[in-house]
Amino acid sequence: MIRAGIISPLLLAACVQAPQTSQAPFTPDYQGVETRLLDGDLVQFHVAMTGARNSADLDNYAECAAAQYALIRGYGFARHVRTKMKQEGGVQTADAVYTISPSLPRGLRTIDAEVVVADCEANGIPTV
């Protein structure tokens, strides 16, 4: 006799979907960085790439450029000011502005340039 309300664990297991593992591989194409000194310690970076998974990939690329630029100029830190992003014809671009400084600046989005550059190299993200 089958009791209504009791479902076999085997029937429940058959209803569970298997996790999807067929994600497309991350194959970014970093297409370069243009750097422009705006005023003293304020620097603008234009970065472009294809194959980004989301806006964070593009933001990381700009941050890597800013960190390397800070080191090149003899500074150890940078602070994110703003980033404008857009996508056109499959190419994602960002216009990012950072301040660079010899000491840790005030603000929420500060970066230690040496740490960030090392992380960028470990993750295969090019710098300036």
PDB file of N, CA, C and O in Angstrom, residues 10-59:
ATOM      1  N   LEU A  10      14.300   8.420  -3.786  1.00  0.00           N
ATOM      2  CA  LEU A  10      14.787   8.195  -5.142  1.00  0.00           C
ATOM      3  C   LEU A  10      14.046   9.063  -6.154  1.00  0.00           C
ATOM      4  O   LEU A  10      14.627   9.564  -7.113  1.00  0.00           O
ATOM      5  N   LEU A  11      12.740   9.225  -5.950  1.00  0.00           N
ATOM      6  CA  LEU A  11      11.976  10.099  -6.836  1.00  0.00           C
ATOM      7  C   LEU A  11      12.424  11.550  -6.700  1.00  0.00           C
ATOM      8  O   LEU A  11      12.515  12.275  -7.677  1.00  0.00           O
ATOM      9  N   LEU A  12      12.716  11.983  -5.474  1.00  0.00           N
ATOM     10  CA  LEU A  12      13.194  13.353  -5.263  1.00  0.00           C
ATOM     11  C   LEU A  12      14.555  13.570  -5.923  1.00  0.00           C
ATOM     12  O   LEU A  12      14.806  14.600  -6.526  1.00  0.00           O
ATOM     13  N   ALA A  13      15.416  12.587  -5.812  1.00  0.00           N
ATOM     14  CA  ALA A  13      16.745  12.704  -6.402  1.00  0.00           C
ATOM     15  C   ALA A  13      16.662  12.835  -7.914  1.00  0.00           C
ATOM     16  O   ALA A  13      17.459  13.523  -8.537  1.00  0.00           O
ATOM     17  N   ALA A  14      15.677  12.191  -8.512  1.00  0.00           N
ATOM     18  CA  ALA A  14      15.512  12.270  -9.962  1.00  0.00           C
ATOM     19  C   ALA A  14      15.076  13.657 -10.399  1.00  0.00           C
ATOM     20  O   ALA A  14      15.285  14.050 -11.545  1.00  0.00           O
ATOM     21  N   CYS A  15      14.478  14.434  -9.513  1.00  0.00           N
ATOM     22  CA  CYS A  15      13.985  15.773  -9.849  1.00  0.00           C
ATOM     23  C   CYS A  15      15.060  16.845  -9.748  1.00  0.00           C
ATOM     24  O   CYS A  15      14.902  17.933 -10.269  1.00  0.00           O
ATOM     25  N   VAL A  16      16.139  16.574  -9.053  1.00  0.00           N
ATOM     26  CA  VAL A  16      17.191  17.568  -8.858  1.00  0.00           C
ATOM     27  C   VAL A  16      18.005  17.706 -10.139  1.00  0.00           C
ATOM     28  O   VAL A  16      18.468  16.721 -10.706  1.00  0.00           O
ATOM     29  N   GLN A  17      18.197  18.965 -10.577  1.00  0.00           N
ATOM     30  CA  GLN A  17      18.978  19.194 -11.790  1.00  0.00           C
ATOM     31  C   GLN A  17      20.463  19.123 -11.471  1.00  0.00           C
ATOM     32  O   GLN A  17      20.911  19.582 -10.424  1.00  0.00           O
ATOM     33  N   ALA A  18      21.189  18.570 -12.403  1.00  0.00           N
ATOM     34  CA  ALA A  18      22.645  18.535 -12.267  1.00  0.00           C
ATOM     35  C   ALA A  18      23.188  19.938 -12.491  1.00  0.00           C
ATOM     36  O   ALA A  18      22.671  20.686 -13.312  1.00  0.00           O
ATOM     37  N   PRO A  19      24.242  20.325 -11.756  1.00  0.00           N
ATOM     38  CA  PRO A  19      24.809  21.666 -11.940  1.00  0.00           C
ATOM     39  C   PRO A  19      25.396  21.820 -13.342  1.00  0.00           C
ATOM     40  O   PRO A  19      25.949  20.885 -13.903  1.00  0.00           O
ATOM     41  N   GLN A  20      25.261  23.013 -13.885  1.00  0.00           N
ATOM     42  CA  GLN A  20      25.783  23.295 -15.222  1.00  0.00           C
ATOM     43  C   GLN A  20      27.260  23.673 -15.105  1.00  0.00           C
ATOM     44  O   GLN A  20      27.616  24.566 -14.354  1.00  0.00           O
ATOM     45  N   THR A  21      28.101  22.994 -15.841  1.00  0.00           N
ATOM     46  CA  THR A  21      29.536  23.262 -15.778  1.00  0.00           C
ATOM     47  C   THR A  21      30.090  23.728 -17.117  1.00  0.00           C
ATOM     48  O   THR A  21      31.286  23.819 -17.281  1.00  0.00           O
ATOM     49  N   SER A  22      29.242  24.030 -18.064  1.00  0.00           N
ATOM     50  CA  SER A  22      29.727  24.388 -19.392  1.00  0.00           C
ATOM     51  C   SER A  22      29.800  25.907 -19.575  1.00  0.00           C
ATOM     52  O   SER A  22      29.182  26.461 -20.456  1.00  0.00           O
ATOM     53  N   GLN A  23      30.558  26.582 -18.700  1.00  0.00           N
ATOM     54  CA  GLN A  23      30.782  28.008 -18.852  1.00  0.00           C
ATOM     55  C   GLN A  23      31.859  28.217 -19.901  1.00  0.00           C
ATOM     56  O   GLN A  23      32.804  27.446 -20.017  1.00  0.00           O
ATOM     57  N   ALA A  24      31.719  29.296 -20.663  1.00  0.00           N
ATOM     58  CA  ALA A  24      32.733  29.629 -21.657  1.00  0.00           C
ATOM     59  C   ALA A  24      34.018  30.014 -20.927  1.00  0.00           C
ATOM     60  O   ALA A  24      33.982  30.659 -19.887  1.00  0.00           O
ATOM     61  N   PRO A  25      35.167  29.626 -21.453  1.00  0.00           N
ATOM     62  CA  PRO A  25      36.427  29.977 -20.799  1.00  0.00           C
ATOM     63  C   PRO A  25      36.669  31.490 -20.868  1.00  0.00           C
ATOM     64  O   PRO A  25      36.232  32.153 -21.804  1.00  0.00           O
ATOM     65  N   PHE A  26      37.362  32.009 -19.877  1.00  0.00           N
ATOM     66  CA  PHE A  26      37.707  33.422 -19.823  1.00  0.00           C
ATOM     67  C   PHE A  26      38.922  33.648 -20.707  1.00  0.00           C
ATOM     68  O   PHE A  26      40.017  33.188 -20.413  1.00  0.00           O
ATOM     69  N   THR A  27      38.706  34.297 -21.840  1.00  0.00           N
ATOM     70  CA  THR A  27      39.787  34.565 -22.796  1.00  0.00           C
ATOM     71  C   THR A  27      39.821  36.057 -23.121  1.00  0.00           C
ATOM     72  O   THR A  27      39.368  36.482 -24.180  1.00  0.00           O
ATOM     73  N   PRO A  28      40.369  36.853 -22.200  1.00  0.00           N
ATOM     74  CA  PRO A  28      40.393  38.291 -22.422  1.00  0.00           C
ATOM     75  C   PRO A  28      41.437  38.681 -23.469  1.00  0.00           C
ATOM     76  O   PRO A  28      42.464  38.020 -23.629  1.00  0.00           O
ATOM     77  N   ASP A  29      41.145  39.750 -24.182  1.00  0.00           N
ATOM     78  CA  ASP A  29      42.103  40.347 -25.113  1.00  0.00           C
ATOM     79  C   ASP A  29      42.282  41.792 -24.671  1.00  0.00           C
ATOM     80  O   ASP A  29      41.428  42.636 -24.925  1.00  0.00           O
ATOM     81  N   TYR A  30      43.374  42.047 -23.965  1.00  0.00           N
ATOM     82  CA  TYR A  30      43.668  43.389 -23.461  1.00  0.00           C
ATOM     83  C   TYR A  30      44.238  44.205 -24.612  1.00  0.00           C
ATOM     84  O   TYR A  30      45.262  43.862 -25.179  1.00  0.00           O
ATOM     85  N   GLN A  31      43.552  45.281 -24.966  1.00  0.00           N
ATOM     86  CA  GLN A  31      43.887  46.015 -26.179  1.00  0.00           C
ATOM     87  C   GLN A  31      44.627  47.322 -25.949  1.00  0.00           C
ATOM     88  O   GLN A  31      44.718  48.135 -26.861  1.00  0.00           O
ATOM     89  N   GLY A  32      45.143  47.515 -24.787  1.00  0.00           N
ATOM     90  CA  GLY A  32      46.008  48.661 -24.571  1.00  0.00           C
ATOM     91  C   GLY A  32      45.480  49.692 -23.595  1.00  0.00           C
ATOM     92  O   GLY A  32      44.300  49.740 -23.276  1.00  0.00           O
ATOM     93  N   VAL A  33      46.427  50.515 -23.162  1.00  0.00           N
ATOM     94  CA  VAL A  33      46.161  51.564 -22.188  1.00  0.00           C
ATOM     95  C   VAL A  33      46.718  52.874 -22.720  1.00  0.00           C
ATOM     96  O   VAL A  33      47.846  52.917 -23.197  1.00  0.00           O
ATOM     97  N   GLU A  34      45.922  53.923 -22.651  1.00  0.00           N
ATOM     98  CA  GLU A  34      46.395  55.277 -22.936  1.00  0.00           C
ATOM     99  C   GLU A  34      46.380  56.028 -21.615  1.00  0.00           C
ATOM    100  O   GLU A  34      45.381  56.008 -20.897  1.00  0.00           O
ATOM    101  N   THR A  35      47.476  56.692 -21.302  1.00  0.00           N
ATOM    102  CA  THR A  35      47.611  57.389 -20.033  1.00  0.00           C
ATOM    103  C   THR A  35      47.792  58.879 -20.284  1.00  0.00           C
ATOM    104  O   THR A  35      48.537  59.269 -21.180  1.00  0.00           O
ATOM    105  N   ARG A  36      47.112  59.694 -19.465  1.00  0.00           N
ATOM    106  CA  ARG A  36      47.267  61.137 -19.602  1.00  0.00           C
ATOM    107  C   ARG A  36      47.314  61.760 -18.211  1.00  0.00           C
ATOM    108  O   ARG A  36      46.399  61.558 -17.402  1.00  0.00           O
ATOM    109  N   LEU A  37      48.382  62.503 -17.937  1.00  0.00           N
ATOM    110  CA  LEU A  37      48.508  63.229 -16.687  1.00  0.00           C
ATOM    111  C   LEU A  37      47.619  64.460 -16.776  1.00  0.00           C
ATOM    112  O   LEU A  37      47.782  65.295 -17.667  1.00  0.00           O
ATOM    113  N   LEU A  38      46.637  64.566 -15.888  1.00  0.00           N
ATOM    114  CA  LEU A  38      45.692  65.678 -15.931  1.00  0.00           C
ATOM    115  C   LEU A  38      46.202  66.890 -15.160  1.00  0.00           C
ATOM    116  O   LEU A  38      46.156  68.012 -15.650  1.00  0.00           O
ATOM    117  N   ASP A  39      46.675  66.657 -13.941  1.00  0.00           N
ATOM    118  CA  ASP A  39      47.145  67.762 -13.121  1.00  0.00           C
ATOM    119  C   ASP A  39      47.895  67.207 -11.918  1.00  0.00           C
ATOM    120  O   ASP A  39      47.291  66.573 -11.061  1.00  0.00           O
ATOM    121  N   GLY A  40      49.178  67.411 -11.862  1.00  0.00           N
ATOM    122  CA  GLY A  40      49.982  66.983 -10.719  1.00  0.00           C
ATOM    123  C   GLY A  40      49.891  65.501 -10.428  1.00  0.00           C
ATOM    124  O   GLY A  40      50.607  64.696 -11.005  1.00  0.00           O
ATOM    125  N   ASP A  41      48.984  65.124  -9.538  1.00  0.00           N
ATOM    126  CA  ASP A  41      48.850  63.725  -9.129  1.00  0.00           C
ATOM    127  C   ASP A  41      47.588  63.065  -9.673  1.00  0.00           C
ATOM    128  O   ASP A  41      47.261  61.943  -9.320  1.00  0.00           O
ATOM    129  N   LEU A  42      46.864  63.733 -10.559  1.00  0.00           N
ATOM    130  CA  LEU A  42      45.618  63.218 -11.132  1.00  0.00           C
ATOM    131  C   LEU A  42      45.899  62.648 -12.523  1.00  0.00           C
ATOM    132  O   LEU A  42      46.392  63.355 -13.397  1.00  0.00           O
ATOM    133  N   VAL A  43      45.590  61.363 -12.706  1.00  0.00           N
ATOM    134  CA  VAL A  43      45.944  60.669 -13.943  1.00  0.00           C
ATOM    135  C   VAL A  43      44.719  59.985 -14.527  1.00  0.00           C
ATOM    136  O   VAL A  43      43.928  59.373 -13.798  1.00  0.00           O
ATOM    137  N   GLN A  44      44.572  60.070 -15.852  1.00  0.00           N
ATOM    138  CA  GLN A  44      43.456  59.453 -16.563  1.00  0.00           C
ATOM    139  C   GLN A  44      43.968  58.264 -17.364  1.00  0.00           C
ATOM    140  O   GLN A  44      45.020  58.348 -18.018  1.00  0.00           O
ATOM    141  N   PHE A  45      43.227  57.168 -17.316  1.00  0.00           N
ATOM    142  CA  PHE A  45      43.579  55.945 -18.040  1.00  0.00           C
ATOM    143  C   PHE A  45      42.419  55.543 -18.934  1.00  0.00           C
ATOM    144  O   PHE A  45      41.290  55.416 -18.462  1.00  0.00           O
ATOM    145  N   HIS A  46      42.713  55.336 -20.209  1.00  0.00           N
ATOM    146  CA  HIS A  46      41.735  54.770 -21.144  1.00  0.00           C
ATOM    147  C   HIS A  46      42.194  53.348 -21.418  1.00  0.00           C
ATOM    148  O   HIS A  46      43.316  53.141 -21.900  1.00  0.00           O
ATOM    149  N   VAL A  47      41.361  52.362 -21.093  1.00  0.00           N
ATOM    150  CA  VAL A  47      41.688  50.965 -21.338  1.00  0.00           C
ATOM    151  C   VAL A  47      40.609  50.353 -22.220  1.00  0.00           C
ATOM    152  O   VAL A  47      39.456  50.783 -22.194  1.00  0.00           O
ATOM    153  N   ALA A  48      40.996  49.357 -23.004  1.00  0.00           N
ATOM    154  CA  ALA A  48      40.055  48.665 -23.883  1.00  0.00           C
ATOM    155  C   ALA A  48      40.359  47.176 -23.861  1.00  0.00           C
ATOM    156  O   ALA A  48      41.519  46.767 -23.789  1.00  0.00           O
ATOM    157  N   MET A  49      39.288  46.378 -23.937  1.00  0.00           N
ATOM    158  CA  MET A  49      39.463  44.927 -23.989  1.00  0.00           C
ATOM    159  C   MET A  49      38.228  44.267 -24.577  1.00  0.00           C
ATOM    160  O   MET A  49      37.155  44.851 -24.614  1.00  0.00           O
ATOM    161  N   THR A  50      38.412  43.041 -25.040  1.00  0.00           N
ATOM    162  CA  THR A  50      37.307  42.192 -25.443  1.00  0.00           C
ATOM    163  C   THR A  50      37.388  40.935 -24.586  1.00  0.00           C
ATOM    164  O   THR A  50      38.426  40.630 -24.016  1.00  0.00           O
ATOM    165  N   GLY A  51      36.285  40.218 -24.509  1.00  0.00           N
ATOM    166  CA  GLY A  51      36.267  38.966 -23.751  1.00  0.00           C
ATOM    167  C   GLY A  51      36.083  39.143 -22.265  1.00  0.00           C
ATOM    168  O   GLY A  51      36.265  38.183 -21.510  1.00  0.00           O
ATOM    169  N   ALA A  52      35.729  40.340 -21.808  1.00  0.00           N
ATOM    170  CA  ALA A  52      35.495  40.556 -20.380  1.00  0.00           C
ATOM    171  C   ALA A  52      34.224  39.826 -19.954  1.00  0.00           C
ATOM    172  O   ALA A  52      33.243  39.796 -20.686  1.00  0.00           O
ATOM    173  N   ARG A  53      34.261  39.222 -18.780  1.00  0.00           N
ATOM    174  CA  ARG A  53      33.085  38.531 -18.248  1.00  0.00           C
ATOM    175  C   ARG A  53      32.065  39.531 -17.717  1.00  0.00           C
ATOM    176  O   ARG A  53      30.867  39.307 -17.780  1.00  0.00           O
ATOM    177  N   ASN A  54      32.581  40.637 -17.172  1.00  0.00           N
ATOM    178  CA  ASN A  54      31.721  41.675 -16.598  1.00  0.00           C
ATOM    179  C   ASN A  54      32.537  42.953 -16.444  1.00  0.00           C
ATOM    180  O   ASN A  54      33.719  42.987 -16.787  1.00  0.00           O
ATOM    181  N   SER A  55      31.925  43.980 -15.885  1.00  0.00           N
ATOM    182  CA  SER A  55      32.619  45.263 -15.751  1.00  0.00           C
ATOM    183  C   SER A  55      33.788  45.191 -14.774  1.00  0.00           C
ATOM    184  O   SER A  55      34.719  45.988 -14.869  1.00  0.00           O
ATOM    185  N   ALA A  56      33.770  44.242 -13.857  1.00  0.00           N
ATOM    186  CA  ALA A  56      34.878  44.102 -12.903  1.00  0.00           C
ATOM    187  C   ALA A  56      36.182  43.760 -13.611  1.00  0.00           C
ATOM    188  O   ALA A  56      37.250  44.209 -13.195  1.00  0.00           O
ATOM    189  N   ASP A  57      36.128  42.971 -14.696  1.00  0.00           N
ATOM    190  CA  ASP A  57      37.340  42.637 -15.441  1.00  0.00           C
ATOM    191  C   ASP A  57      37.964  43.896 -16.035  1.00  0.00           C
ATOM    192  O   ASP A  57      39.179  44.087 -15.995  1.00  0.00           O
ATOM    193  N   LEU A  58      37.142  44.770 -16.572  1.00  0.00           N
ATOM    194  CA  LEU A  58      37.624  46.024 -17.152  1.00  0.00           C
ATOM    195  C   LEU A  58      38.147  46.951 -16.055  1.00  0.00           C
ATOM    196  O   LEU A  58      39.194  47.593 -16.219  1.00  0.00           O
ATOM    197  N   ASP A  59      37.454  46.991 -14.931  1.00  0.00           N
ATOM    198  CA  ASP A  59      37.883  47.805 -13.799  1.00  0.00           C
ATOM    199  C   ASP A  59      39.236  47.329 -13.272  1.00  0.00           C
ATOM    200  O   ASP A  59      40.108  48.133 -12.941  1.00  0.00           O
TER     201      ASP A  59
END
